[in-house]
């Protein structure tokens, strides 16, 4: 059984793609107001919001359990609207040796495409692929879209 992998999923959103990218890149602490049942907080631990190398800590509920993930921003590309986080501490590290999440936004007027990519290495072959984590990311994206769409 393969212990490394990559999962990619996309969602079309009607919310402004630039705003979506900015939220994850420079204002992730605001996401808890848009998906409060999933994201309970995002705290700055080291560095500055919107800078590569910044360390942030997420408090969230996934699969019915409260969890924590500490991440470092590894990539922040304004031109290509890409943000990449690498998880290095927290509940996910109980199952994965490495795990990174990338969010890419492709803007097309009012319809924008958000692509989530999760790359991972499991600690062992018995660990399931992070499919439920991908579903969680898609649901958070829908909550952000609803929040911004309802404000219009």
PDB file of N, CA and C in Angstrom, residues 43-121:
ATOM      1  N   UNK A  43      -4.739  31.524  15.307  1.00  0.00           N
ATOM      2  CA  UNK A  43      -3.877  32.439  16.047  1.00  0.00           C
ATOM      3  C   UNK A  43      -2.497  32.536  15.417  1.00  0.00           C
ATOM      4  N   UNK A  44      -1.958  33.739  15.471  1.00  0.00           N
ATOM      5  CA  UNK A  44      -0.604  34.001  15.003  1.00  0.00           C
ATOM      6  C   UNK A  44       0.377  33.587  16.101  1.00  0.00           C
ATOM      7  N   UNK A  45       1.304  32.693  15.782  1.00  0.00           N
ATOM      8  CA  UNK A  45       2.292  32.242  16.770  1.00  0.00           C
ATOM      9  C   UNK A  45       3.664  32.851  16.536  1.00  0.00           C
ATOM     10  N   UNK A  46       3.981  33.107  15.283  1.00  0.00           N
ATOM     11  CA  UNK A  46       5.295  33.665  14.972  1.00  0.00           C
ATOM     12  C   UNK A  46       5.237  34.312  13.597  1.00  0.00           C
ATOM     13  N   UNK A  47       5.846  35.469  13.454  1.00  0.00           N
ATOM     14  CA  UNK A  47       5.877  36.151  12.171  1.00  0.00           C
ATOM     15  C   UNK A  47       4.753  37.160  12.042  1.00  0.00           C
ATOM     16  N   UNK A  48       4.415  37.475  10.806  1.00  0.00           N
ATOM     17  CA  UNK A  48       3.388  38.467  10.495  1.00  0.00           C
ATOM     18  C   UNK A  48       2.378  37.858   9.538  1.00  0.00           C
ATOM     19  N   UNK A  49       1.108  38.242   9.710  1.00  0.00           N
ATOM     20  CA  UNK A  49       0.073  37.782   8.787  1.00  0.00           C
ATOM     21  C   UNK A  49       0.510  38.115   7.362  1.00  0.00           C
ATOM     22  N   UNK A  50       0.309  37.164   6.469  1.00  0.00           N
ATOM     23  CA  UNK A  50       0.583  37.390   5.054  1.00  0.00           C
ATOM     24  C   UNK A  50       2.038  37.292   4.651  1.00  0.00           C
ATOM     25  N   UNK A  51       2.866  36.652   5.471  1.00  0.00           N
ATOM     26  CA  UNK A  51       4.289  36.515   5.152  1.00  0.00           C
ATOM     27  C   UNK A  51       4.695  35.043   5.148  1.00  0.00           C
ATOM     28  N   UNK A  52       5.520  34.668   4.184  1.00  0.00           N
ATOM     29  CA  UNK A  52       6.073  33.319   4.149  1.00  0.00           C
ATOM     30  C   UNK A  52       6.905  33.117   5.411  1.00  0.00           C
ATOM     31  N   UNK A  53       6.786  31.939   6.005  1.00  0.00           N
ATOM     32  CA  UNK A  53       7.501  31.630   7.235  1.00  0.00           C
ATOM     33  C   UNK A  53       6.683  31.870   8.490  1.00  0.00           C
ATOM     34  N   UNK A  54       5.541  32.520   8.342  1.00  0.00           N
ATOM     35  CA  UNK A  54       4.669  32.781   9.483  1.00  0.00           C
ATOM     36  C   UNK A  54       4.083  31.470   9.996  1.00  0.00           C
ATOM     37  N   UNK A  55       4.011  31.353  11.314  1.00  0.00           N
ATOM     38  CA  UNK A  55       3.451  30.160  11.946  1.00  0.00           C
ATOM     39  C   UNK A  55       2.104  30.515  12.556  1.00  0.00           C
ATOM     40  N   UNK A  56       1.089  29.736  12.183  1.00  0.00           N
ATOM     41  CA  UNK A  56      -0.263  29.953  12.698  1.00  0.00           C
ATOM     42  C   UNK A  56      -0.797  28.656  13.293  1.00  0.00           C
ATOM     43  N   UNK A  57      -1.763  28.790  14.177  1.00  0.00           N
ATOM     44  CA  UNK A  57      -2.362  27.628  14.826  1.00  0.00           C
ATOM     45  C   UNK A  57      -3.873  27.690  14.655  1.00  0.00           C
ATOM     46  N   UNK A  58      -4.443  26.640  14.095  1.00  0.00           N
ATOM     47  CA  UNK A  58      -5.879  26.535  13.860  1.00  0.00           C
ATOM     48  C   UNK A  58      -6.525  25.696  14.960  1.00  0.00           C
ATOM     49  N   UNK A  59      -7.656  26.151  15.470  1.00  0.00           N
ATOM     50  CA  UNK A  59      -8.534  25.352  16.328  1.00  0.00           C
ATOM     51  C   UNK A  59      -9.766  25.062  15.486  1.00  0.00           C
ATOM     52  N   UNK A  60     -10.118  23.792  15.349  1.00  0.00           N
ATOM     53  CA  UNK A  60     -11.202  23.428  14.440  1.00  0.00           C
ATOM     54  C   UNK A  60     -11.871  22.137  14.900  1.00  0.00           C
ATOM     55  N   UNK A  61     -13.036  21.869  14.316  1.00  0.00           N
ATOM     56  CA  UNK A  61     -13.726  20.607  14.556  1.00  0.00           C
ATOM     57  C   UNK A  61     -13.767  19.840  13.242  1.00  0.00           C
ATOM     58  N   UNK A  62     -13.223  18.622  13.277  1.00  0.00           N
ATOM     59  CA  UNK A  62     -13.166  17.770  12.088  1.00  0.00           C
ATOM     60  C   UNK A  62     -13.576  16.363  12.500  1.00  0.00           C
ATOM     61  N   UNK A  63     -14.464  15.773  11.750  1.00  0.00           N
ATOM     62  CA  UNK A  63     -14.987  14.436  12.064  1.00  0.00           C
ATOM     63  C   UNK A  63     -15.562  14.380  13.475  1.00  0.00           C
ATOM     64  N   UNK A  64     -16.220  15.483  13.874  1.00  0.00           N
ATOM     65  CA  UNK A  64     -16.900  15.531  15.169  1.00  0.00           C
ATOM     66  C   UNK A  64     -16.004  15.737  16.374  1.00  0.00           C
ATOM     67  N   UNK A  65     -14.709  15.980  16.150  1.00  0.00           N
ATOM     68  CA  UNK A  65     -13.779  16.156  17.272  1.00  0.00           C
ATOM     69  C   UNK A  65     -13.051  17.487  17.158  1.00  0.00           C
ATOM     70  N   UNK A  66     -12.865  18.153  18.305  1.00  0.00           N
ATOM     71  CA  UNK A  66     -12.081  19.388  18.322  1.00  0.00           C
ATOM     72  C   UNK A  66     -10.615  19.029  18.153  1.00  0.00           C
ATOM     73  N   UNK A  67      -9.957  19.781  17.273  1.00  0.00           N
ATOM     74  CA  UNK A  67      -8.567  19.492  16.937  1.00  0.00           C
ATOM     75  C   UNK A  67      -7.764  20.782  16.824  1.00  0.00           C
ATOM     76  N   UNK A  68      -6.445  20.602  16.742  1.00  0.00           N
ATOM     77  CA  UNK A  68      -5.511  21.718  16.607  1.00  0.00           C
ATOM     78  C   UNK A  68      -4.514  21.364  15.505  1.00  0.00           C
ATOM     79  N   UNK A  69      -4.129  22.362  14.721  1.00  0.00           N
ATOM     80  CA  UNK A  69      -3.076  22.174  13.717  1.00  0.00           C
ATOM     81  C   UNK A  69      -2.189  23.411  13.706  1.00  0.00           C
ATOM     82  N   UNK A  70      -0.901  23.193  13.851  1.00  0.00           N
ATOM     83  CA  UNK A  70       0.060  24.289  13.745  1.00  0.00           C
ATOM     84  C   UNK A  70       0.704  24.175  12.370  1.00  0.00           C
ATOM     85  N   UNK A  71       0.714  25.308  11.649  1.00  0.00           N
ATOM     86  CA  UNK A  71       1.184  25.315  10.265  1.00  0.00           C
ATOM     87  C   UNK A  71       2.141  26.472  10.026  1.00  0.00           C
ATOM     88  N   UNK A  72       2.978  26.300   9.030  1.00  0.00           N
ATOM     89  CA  UNK A  72       3.833  27.380   8.559  1.00  0.00           C
ATOM     90  C   UNK A  72       3.403  27.707   7.129  1.00  0.00           C
ATOM     91  N   UNK A  73       3.351  28.993   6.819  1.00  0.00           N
ATOM     92  CA  UNK A  73       3.049  29.411   5.446  1.00  0.00           C
ATOM     93  C   UNK A  73       4.325  29.219   4.636  1.00  0.00           C
ATOM     94  N   UNK A  74       4.277  28.304   3.674  1.00  0.00           N
ATOM     95  CA  UNK A  74       5.456  28.001   2.858  1.00  0.00           C
ATOM     96  C   UNK A  74       5.483  28.761   1.548  1.00  0.00           C
ATOM     97  N   UNK A  75       4.311  29.117   1.056  1.00  0.00           N
ATOM     98  CA  UNK A  75       4.233  29.823  -0.226  1.00  0.00           C
ATOM     99  C   UNK A  75       3.055  30.774  -0.185  1.00  0.00           C
ATOM    100  N   UNK A  76       3.286  31.977  -0.696  1.00  0.00           N
ATOM    101  CA  UNK A  76       2.228  32.973  -0.806  1.00  0.00           C
ATOM    102  C   UNK A  76       2.475  33.719  -2.108  1.00  0.00           C
ATOM    103  N   UNK A  77       1.758  33.326  -3.144  1.00  0.00           N
ATOM    104  CA  UNK A  77       1.955  33.860  -4.484  1.00  0.00           C
ATOM    105  C   UNK A  77       0.737  34.699  -4.854  1.00  0.00           C
ATOM    106  N   UNK A  78       0.902  36.008  -4.766  1.00  0.00           N
ATOM    107  CA  UNK A  78      -0.210  36.924  -5.051  1.00  0.00           C
ATOM    108  C   UNK A  78      -0.606  36.881  -6.526  1.00  0.00           C
ATOM    109  N   UNK A  79       0.370  36.813  -7.401  1.00  0.00           N
ATOM    110  CA  UNK A  79       0.086  36.831  -8.834  1.00  0.00           C
ATOM    111  C   UNK A  79      -0.731  35.616  -9.260  1.00  0.00           C
ATOM    112  N   UNK A  80      -0.352  34.434  -8.785  1.00  0.00           N
ATOM    113  CA  UNK A  80      -1.058  33.201  -9.147  1.00  0.00           C
ATOM    114  C   UNK A  80      -2.134  32.805  -8.146  1.00  0.00           C
ATOM    115  N   UNK A  81      -2.329  33.624  -7.123  1.00  0.00           N
ATOM    116  CA  UNK A  81      -3.353  33.400  -6.085  1.00  0.00           C
ATOM    117  C   UNK A  81      -3.237  31.996  -5.477  1.00  0.00           C
ATOM    118  N   UNK A  82      -2.041  31.722  -4.966  1.00  0.00           N
ATOM    119  CA  UNK A  82      -1.757  30.427  -4.362  1.00  0.00           C
ATOM    120  C   UNK A  82      -1.207  30.621  -2.957  1.00  0.00           C
ATOM    121  N   UNK A  83      -1.705  29.811  -2.030  1.00  0.00           N
ATOM    122  CA  UNK A  83      -1.191  29.786  -0.658  1.00  0.00           C
ATOM    123  C   UNK A  83      -0.912  28.327  -0.319  1.00  0.00           C
ATOM    124  N   UNK A  84       0.251  28.080   0.287  1.00  0.00           N
ATOM    125  CA  UNK A  84       0.586  26.713   0.691  1.00  0.00           C
ATOM    126  C   UNK A  84       0.997  26.712   2.160  1.00  0.00           C
ATOM    127  N   UNK A  85       0.372  25.811   2.915  1.00  0.00           N
ATOM    128  CA  UNK A  85       0.668  25.620   4.330  1.00  0.00           C
ATOM    129  C   UNK A  85       1.269  24.233   4.522  1.00  0.00           C
ATOM    130  N   UNK A  86       2.217  24.121   5.450  1.00  0.00           N
ATOM    131  CA  UNK A  86       2.730  22.811   5.852  1.00  0.00           C
ATOM    132  C   UNK A  86       2.402  22.619   7.325  1.00  0.00           C
ATOM    133  N   UNK A  87       1.672  21.567   7.618  1.00  0.00           N
ATOM    134  CA  UNK A  87       1.320  21.243   9.000  1.00  0.00           C
ATOM    135  C   UNK A  87       2.537  20.568   9.628  1.00  0.00           C
ATOM    136  N   UNK A  88       2.920  21.020  10.825  1.00  0.00           N
ATOM    137  CA  UNK A  88       4.073  20.392  11.474  1.00  0.00           C
ATOM    138  C   UNK A  88       3.806  19.983  12.920  1.00  0.00           C
ATOM    139  N   UNK A  89       2.621  20.316  13.422  1.00  0.00           N
ATOM    140  CA  UNK A  89       2.299  19.949  14.800  1.00  0.00           C
ATOM    141  C   UNK A  89       0.783  19.865  14.936  1.00  0.00           C
ATOM    142  N   UNK A  90       0.317  19.038  15.849  1.00  0.00           N
ATOM    143  CA  UNK A  90      -1.113  18.939  16.116  1.00  0.00           C
ATOM    144  C   UNK A  90      -1.669  17.557  15.825  1.00  0.00           C
ATOM    145  N   UNK A  91      -2.989  17.464  15.861  1.00  0.00           N
ATOM    146  CA  UNK A  91      -3.683  16.181  15.732  1.00  0.00           C
ATOM    147  C   UNK A  91      -3.370  15.441  14.435  1.00  0.00           C
ATOM    148  N   UNK A  92      -3.236  16.151  13.340  1.00  0.00           N
ATOM    149  CA  UNK A  92      -2.958  15.493  12.056  1.00  0.00           C
ATOM    150  C   UNK A  92      -1.622  14.757  12.063  1.00  0.00           C
ATOM    151  N   UNK A  93      -0.683  15.237  12.861  1.00  0.00           N
ATOM    152  CA  UNK A  93       0.645  14.619  12.905  1.00  0.00           C
ATOM    153  C   UNK A  93       0.648  13.291  13.666  1.00  0.00           C
ATOM    154  N   UNK A  94      -0.496  12.935  14.253  1.00  0.00           N
ATOM    155  CA  UNK A  94      -0.624  11.607  14.858  1.00  0.00           C
ATOM    156  C   UNK A  94      -0.735  10.524  13.781  1.00  0.00           C
ATOM    157  N   UNK A  95      -1.083  10.950  12.550  1.00  0.00           N
ATOM    158  CA  UNK A  95      -1.308   9.998  11.461  1.00  0.00           C
ATOM    159  C   UNK A  95      -0.398  10.218  10.251  1.00  0.00           C
ATOM    160  N   UNK A  96       0.187  11.408  10.165  1.00  0.00           N
ATOM    161  CA  UNK A  96       0.972  11.755   8.983  1.00  0.00           C
ATOM    162  C   UNK A  96       2.377  12.203   9.362  1.00  0.00           C
ATOM    163  N   UNK A  97       3.340  11.741   8.574  1.00  0.00           N
ATOM    164  CA  UNK A  97       4.717  12.200   8.746  1.00  0.00           C
ATOM    165  C   UNK A  97       4.854  13.607   8.178  1.00  0.00           C
ATOM    166  N   UNK A  98       4.233  13.823   7.008  1.00  0.00           N
ATOM    167  CA  UNK A  98       4.190  15.155   6.393  1.00  0.00           C
ATOM    168  C   UNK A  98       2.790  15.391   5.850  1.00  0.00           C
ATOM    169  N   UNK A  99       2.378  16.658   5.862  1.00  0.00           N
ATOM    170  CA  UNK A  99       1.075  17.015   5.302  1.00  0.00           C
ATOM    171  C   UNK A  99       1.114  18.490   4.931  1.00  0.00           C
ATOM    172  N   UNK A 100       0.769  18.785   3.692  1.00  0.00           N
ATOM    173  CA  UNK A 100       0.680  20.177   3.258  1.00  0.00           C
ATOM    174  C   UNK A 100      -0.626  20.389   2.511  1.00  0.00           C
ATOM    175  N   UNK A 101      -1.120  21.616   2.628  1.00  0.00           N
ATOM    176  CA  UNK A 101      -2.358  22.006   1.959  1.00  0.00           C
ATOM    177  C   UNK A 101      -2.064  23.218   1.094  1.00  0.00           C
ATOM    178  N   UNK A 102      -2.563  23.186  -0.129  1.00  0.00           N
ATOM    179  CA  UNK A 102      -2.401  24.314  -1.038  1.00  0.00           C
ATOM    180  C   UNK A 102      -3.771  24.751  -1.527  1.00  0.00           C
ATOM    181  N   UNK A 103      -3.973  26.062  -1.549  1.00  0.00           N
ATOM    182  CA  UNK A 103      -5.211  26.644  -2.057  1.00  0.00           C
ATOM    183  C   UNK A 103      -4.836  27.517  -3.248  1.00  0.00           C
ATOM    184  N   UNK A 104      -5.445  27.253  -4.393  1.00  0.00           N
ATOM    185  CA  UNK A 104      -5.212  28.061  -5.588  1.00  0.00           C
ATOM    186  C   UNK A 104      -6.560  28.580  -6.074  1.00  0.00           C
ATOM    187  N   UNK A 105      -6.624  29.866  -6.359  1.00  0.00           N
ATOM    188  CA  UNK A 105      -7.866  30.474  -6.839  1.00  0.00           C
ATOM    189  C   UNK A 105      -7.645  30.970  -8.260  1.00  0.00           C
ATOM    190  N   UNK A 106      -8.523  30.533  -9.151  1.00  0.00           N
ATOM    191  CA  UNK A 106      -8.499  30.992 -10.539  1.00  0.00           C
ATOM    192  C   UNK A 106      -9.743  31.847 -10.733  1.00  0.00           C
ATOM    193  N   UNK A 107      -9.544  33.124 -11.025  1.00  0.00           N
ATOM    194  CA  UNK A 107     -10.675  34.043 -11.142  1.00  0.00           C
ATOM    195  C   UNK A 107     -11.199  34.086 -12.574  1.00  0.00           C
ATOM    196  N   UNK A 108     -12.531  34.083 -12.679  1.00  0.00           N
ATOM    197  CA  UNK A 108     -13.235  34.166 -13.968  1.00  0.00           C
ATOM    198  C   UNK A 108     -14.452  35.067 -13.789  1.00  0.00           C
ATOM    199  N   UNK A 109     -14.272  36.336 -13.542  1.00  0.00           N
ATOM    200  CA  UNK A 109     -15.421  37.213 -13.334  1.00  0.00           C
ATOM    201  C   UNK A 109     -16.147  36.854 -12.055  1.00  0.00           C
ATOM    202  N   UNK A 110     -17.451  36.529 -12.163  1.00  0.00           N
ATOM    203  CA  UNK A 110     -18.200  36.194 -10.945  1.00  0.00           C
ATOM    204  C   UNK A 110     -18.041  34.734 -10.549  1.00  0.00           C
ATOM    205  N   UNK A 111     -17.608  33.889 -11.481  1.00  0.00           N
ATOM    206  CA  UNK A 111     -17.368  32.478 -11.162  1.00  0.00           C
ATOM    207  C   UNK A 111     -15.870  32.255 -11.003  1.00  0.00           C
ATOM    208  N   UNK A 112     -15.492  31.732  -9.853  1.00  0.00           N
ATOM    209  CA  UNK A 112     -14.086  31.510  -9.547  1.00  0.00           C
ATOM    210  C   UNK A 112     -13.892  30.061  -9.152  1.00  0.00           C
ATOM    211  N   UNK A 113     -12.759  29.511  -9.519  1.00  0.00           N
ATOM    212  CA  UNK A 113     -12.464  28.116  -9.231  1.00  0.00           C
ATOM    213  C   UNK A 113     -11.412  28.041  -8.128  1.00  0.00           C
ATOM    214  N   UNK A 114     -11.763  27.361  -7.039  1.00  0.00           N
ATOM    215  CA  UNK A 114     -10.836  27.139  -5.935  1.00  0.00           C
ATOM    216  C   UNK A 114     -10.365  25.691  -6.021  1.00  0.00           C
ATOM    217  N   UNK A 115      -9.060  25.508  -6.097  1.00  0.00           N
ATOM    218  CA  UNK A 115      -8.474  24.168  -6.141  1.00  0.00           C
ATOM    219  C   UNK A 115      -7.705  23.931  -4.849  1.00  0.00           C
ATOM    220  N   UNK A 116      -8.088  22.875  -4.150  1.00  0.00           N
ATOM    221  CA  UNK A 116      -7.403  22.438  -2.933  1.00  0.00           C
ATOM    222  C   UNK A 116      -6.528  21.244  -3.286  1.00  0.00           C
ATOM    223  N   UNK A 117      -5.296  21.255  -2.811  1.00  0.00           N
ATOM    224  CA  UNK A 117      -4.384  20.127  -2.993  1.00  0.00           C
ATOM    225  C   UNK A 117      -3.828  19.742  -1.626  1.00  0.00           C
ATOM    226  N   UNK A 118      -3.942  18.477  -1.288  1.00  0.00           N
ATOM    227  CA  UNK A 118      -3.353  17.957  -0.055  1.00  0.00           C
ATOM    228  C   UNK A 118      -2.293  16.936  -0.455  1.00  0.00           C
ATOM    229  N   UNK A 119      -1.061  17.184  -0.041  1.00  0.00           N
ATOM    230  CA  UNK A 119       0.031  16.237  -0.256  1.00  0.00           C
ATOM    231  C   UNK A 119       0.434  15.695   1.104  1.00  0.00           C
ATOM    232  N   UNK A 120       0.698  14.394   1.163  1.00  0.00           N
ATOM    233  CA  UNK A 120       0.914  13.779   2.475  1.00  0.00           C
ATOM    234  C   UNK A 120       1.797  12.538   2.396  1.00  0.00           C
ATOM    235  N   UNK A 121       2.356  12.219   3.556  1.00  0.00           N
ATOM    236  CA  UNK A 121       3.023  10.941   3.770  1.00  0.00           C
ATOM    237  C   UNK A 121       2.478  10.392   5.079  1.00  0.00           C
TER     238      UNK A 121
END
